[in-house]
Amino acid sequence: MSERVARHVARACLASLLLLEVAAAHAWSLSITSGSRRLFLHVGDGALSGSSGTLNGTAGTSGAINLVQVSVPVAQLGNGTPQAMTTNSTQSFSLYGDGNNTCPTPASAIMVGAGYRRNSGATSATLSVSSVGGLTNANGDSIPFNEISWTVSAPGSGVPNVIPAGTFNGATQTLATVPGNTYLENCHAFTFANSAVRAAGTYNGRVTYTLSSP
């Protein structure tokens, strides 16, 4: 997290990896204690630290960048059958501090959480994601990021889609507005559309999530 000219910004990254081989629900919206302005953002594995060990304390930082990947079987390559993507995340329990198992299967989904604490100033923060550049392999072949979409879930929550499901658009898109003294969190499962035959290779790309307030 950094502060520049009264604008607060927090960022987290998520790497996407596609292995293309031609050969051989619900969400949480929770209240946090008011206080000096802080942004809290995590995508996948992350940690918050402080006097209370929760979002109501002082924030710490973690630089983990998680990987989301899929290997498309040769027999299904480009046939339009969507392919579920897996992750290397291990984060399953909420960082809110209540011990809720928000993302019980992190190997198949990424937990995303965004919180904004304030006692004055802007009344909300904006959560966005940038997917500029697409995915490319070593030969310069590319796959647009709009081939990747996500669904959302969080067992036990009665507030659906507080961070909504969607599809990357190859640009910067707004995901949610985070009201002051509120923490939003849910679990995102990613899918590769597999809508066209691609050149063989390993395709890599990165999306960056940003939480900002004026």
Coordinates of C-alpha atoms in Angstrom, one line a residue:
M1 CA 0.0 0.0 0.0
S2 CA 1.2 3.5 -0.8
E3 CA 0.0 7.0 -0.3
R4 CA 0.6 9.7 -2.9
V5 CA -0.8 13.2 -2.8
A6 CA -3.8 12.4 -0.7
R7 CA -4.7 9.4 -3.0
H8 CA -4.6 6.0 -1.3
V9 CA -3.9 3.0 -3.5
A10 CA -3.4 -0.7 -2.7
R11 CA -2.5 -3.3 -5.4
A12 CA -2.2 -7.0 -5.6
C13 CA -1.3 -9.2 -8.6
L14 CA -2.5 -12.6 -9.9
A15 CA -0.6 -14.5 -12.6
S16 CA -2.4 -16.6 -15.1
L17 CA -0.8 -19.5 -16.9
L18 CA -2.3 -21.5 -19.7
L19 CA -0.6 -24.8 -20.8
L20 CA -1.9 -25.6 -24.3
E21 CA -0.5 -28.9 -25.5
V22 CA -1.1 -30.0 -29.1
A23 CA 1.5 -32.7 -29.0
A24 CA 1.8 -36.2 -27.3
A25 CA -22.5 -17.7 -4.9
H26 CA -22.4 -15.6 -2.5
A27 CA -20.1 -13.1 -0.7
W28 CA -19.5 -11.3 2.6
S29 CA -20.1 -7.6 3.3
L30 CA -18.8 -6.9 6.9
S31 CA -18.4 -3.8 9.0
I32 CA -15.0 -2.7 10.4
T33 CA -14.2 -0.2 13.1
S34 CA -13.8 3.4 12.0
G35 CA -10.3 5.0 12.3
S36 CA -7.6 6.6 10.3
R37 CA -7.9 6.1 6.6
R38 CA -6.6 2.7 5.4
L39 CA -7.1 0.4 2.4
F40 CA -7.0 -3.4 2.8
L41 CA -6.6 -5.6 -0.3
H42 CA -5.6 -9.2 -0.7
V43 CA -5.9 -11.6 -3.7
G44 CA -5.1 -15.2 -2.9
D45 CA -2.5 -15.8 -0.2
G46 CA -2.0 -12.8 2.0
A47 CA -1.7 -11.6 5.6
L48 CA -2.8 -8.7 7.8
S49 CA -1.0 -7.9 11.0
G50 CA -1.6 -5.4 13.8
S51 CA -2.4 -4.8 17.4
S52 CA -5.7 -6.8 17.1
G53 CA -4.6 -9.2 14.4
T54 CA -7.6 -8.2 12.3
L55 CA -8.7 -5.6 9.8
N56 CA -9.6 -3.4 12.8
G57 CA -5.9 -3.2 13.7
T58 CA -2.9 -1.8 11.8
A59 CA -2.3 -3.3 8.4
G60 CA 0.8 -5.2 7.4
T61 CA 1.7 -6.3 3.9
S62 CA 2.4 -9.5 2.0
G63 CA 3.9 -9.8 -1.5
A64 CA 2.5 -13.1 -2.6
I65 CA 1.5 -13.4 -6.3
N66 CA -0.6 -16.5 -6.9
L67 CA -0.8 -18.6 -10.1
V68 CA -4.0 -19.6 -11.9
Q69 CA -3.5 -22.3 -14.6
V70 CA -5.0 -24.8 -16.9
S71 CA -3.7 -27.5 -19.3
V72 CA -6.1 -28.1 -22.1
P73 CA -6.3 -31.7 -23.2
V74 CA -5.4 -32.3 -26.9
A75 CA -8.8 -33.8 -27.6
Q76 CA -10.6 -30.7 -26.4
L77 CA -8.3 -28.0 -27.7
G78 CA -10.4 -25.2 -29.1
N79 CA -13.7 -27.1 -29.1
G80 CA -15.5 -24.5 -27.0
T81 CA -15.7 -26.6 -23.9
P82 CA -14.8 -24.3 -21.0
Q83 CA -11.9 -25.5 -18.8
A84 CA -11.8 -25.0 -15.1
M85 CA -8.6 -23.4 -13.9
T86 CA -6.6 -24.4 -10.7
T87 CA -4.6 -22.3 -8.4
N88 CA -1.6 -22.6 -6.1
S89 CA -3.4 -20.5 -3.4
T90 CA -3.6 -21.9 0.2
Q91 CA -5.8 -19.1 1.6
S92 CA -9.1 -20.4 2.8
F93 CA -10.0 -18.6 6.0
S94 CA -11.2 -15.0 6.0
L95 CA -8.7 -12.2 6.9
Y96 CA -11.6 -10.4 8.6
G97 CA -10.6 -12.1 11.8
D98 CA -13.7 -14.2 12.5
G99 CA -12.3 -17.5 11.3
N100 CA -14.9 -18.0 8.6
N101 CA -13.9 -20.6 5.9
T102 CA -14.7 -18.3 3.0
C103 CA -12.8 -20.2 0.3
P104 CA -12.8 -23.9 1.4
T105 CA -11.2 -25.2 -1.8
P106 CA -8.3 -22.7 -2.5
A107 CA -6.8 -25.1 -5.0
S108 CA -9.7 -24.3 -7.4
A109 CA -10.4 -20.7 -6.4
I110 CA -8.8 -17.4 -5.2
M111 CA -10.0 -15.5 -2.2
V112 CA -10.4 -11.7 -2.9
G113 CA -11.0 -9.2 -0.1
A114 CA -11.1 -5.4 -0.1
G115 CA -11.7 -3.1 2.9
Y116 CA -11.8 0.6 3.4
R117 CA -11.5 2.1 6.9
R118 CA -12.1 5.8 7.5
N119 CA -13.3 8.5 9.9
S120 CA -13.3 11.3 7.4
G121 CA -12.7 12.0 3.7
A122 CA -14.0 10.0 0.8
T123 CA -17.0 7.8 1.6
S124 CA -16.0 4.9 -0.6
A125 CA -13.1 3.2 -2.3
T126 CA -13.1 1.5 -5.7
L127 CA -11.9 -2.0 -6.5
S128 CA -10.7 -2.5 -10.0
V129 CA -8.7 -5.0 -12.1
S130 CA -6.4 -4.5 -15.0
S131 CA -5.8 -7.3 -17.6
V132 CA -3.9 -5.3 -20.2
G133 CA -1.6 -7.2 -22.6
G134 CA -3.2 -10.6 -22.8
L135 CA -1.3 -13.9 -22.4
T136 CA 1.7 -14.7 -24.6
N137 CA 4.1 -17.6 -25.2
A138 CA 7.8 -17.7 -26.0
N139 CA 7.0 -17.5 -29.8
G140 CA 4.9 -14.3 -29.4
D141 CA 1.6 -16.0 -29.9
S142 CA -1.2 -14.5 -27.7
I143 CA -4.5 -15.3 -26.1
P144 CA -6.8 -12.4 -25.1
F145 CA -7.7 -12.1 -21.4
N146 CA -11.4 -12.1 -22.3
E147 CA -11.0 -15.9 -22.7
I148 CA -10.9 -16.0 -18.8
S149 CA -13.9 -15.5 -16.6
W150 CA -14.8 -16.1 -13.0
T151 CA -17.7 -17.1 -10.8
V152 CA -18.0 -16.1 -7.1
S153 CA -19.0 -17.9 -3.9
A154 CA -18.6 -17.8 -0.1
P155 CA -20.3 -20.5 2.0
G156 CA -22.8 -19.1 4.6
S157 CA -23.2 -15.6 3.2
G158 CA -26.6 -14.1 2.4
V159 CA -25.2 -11.2 0.3
P160 CA -24.6 -12.5 -3.3
N161 CA -22.1 -11.0 -5.7
V162 CA -20.8 -8.2 -3.5
I163 CA -17.7 -8.6 -5.6
P164 CA -19.5 -9.8 -8.8
A165 CA -18.7 -12.6 -11.2
G166 CA -17.3 -11.4 -14.6
T167 CA -14.9 -11.7 -17.5
F168 CA -11.6 -9.9 -17.9
N169 CA -11.8 -7.3 -20.7
G170 CA -8.2 -6.8 -21.6
A171 CA -8.3 -3.3 -20.0
T172 CA -9.1 -1.8 -16.6
Q173 CA -12.5 -2.6 -15.2
T174 CA -14.3 -1.6 -12.0
L175 CA -15.3 -4.6 -9.9
A176 CA -17.0 -3.1 -6.8
T177 CA -17.5 0.0 -4.7
V178 CA -16.4 -0.4 -1.1
P179 CA -18.2 1.8 1.3
G180 CA -16.4 3.4 4.2
N181 CA -15.7 1.1 7.2
T182 CA -16.7 -2.0 5.2
Y183 CA -14.9 -5.1 4.2
L184 CA -16.0 -7.1 1.1
E185 CA -14.7 -10.7 0.5
N186 CA -15.5 -13.7 -1.6
C187 CA -14.0 -16.6 -3.5
H188 CA -13.3 -16.5 -7.3
A189 CA -13.2 -19.6 -9.4
F190 CA -11.7 -19.0 -12.9
T191 CA -12.6 -20.7 -16.2
F192 CA -10.8 -20.6 -19.6
A193 CA -13.3 -20.4 -22.5
N194 CA -11.2 -22.5 -24.9
S195 CA -13.1 -21.0 -27.8
A196 CA -10.4 -21.3 -30.5
V197 CA -7.4 -23.5 -31.5
R198 CA -4.2 -22.0 -30.3
A199 CA -0.5 -22.6 -31.1
A200 CA 1.2 -25.0 -28.7
G201 CA 3.0 -23.5 -25.8
T202 CA 2.9 -22.1 -22.3
Y203 CA 1.1 -18.8 -22.2
N204 CA 1.7 -16.4 -19.3
G205 CA 0.0 -13.1 -18.3
R206 CA -0.7 -11.1 -15.1
V207 CA -3.7 -9.2 -13.9
T208 CA -3.5 -6.5 -11.2
Y209 CA -6.1 -5.7 -8.7
T210 CA -6.2 -2.2 -7.3
L211 CA -8.2 -0.6 -4.5
S212 CA -8.1 3.2 -4.4
S213 CA -9.8 6.1 -2.7
P214 CA -9.5 9.8 -3.5

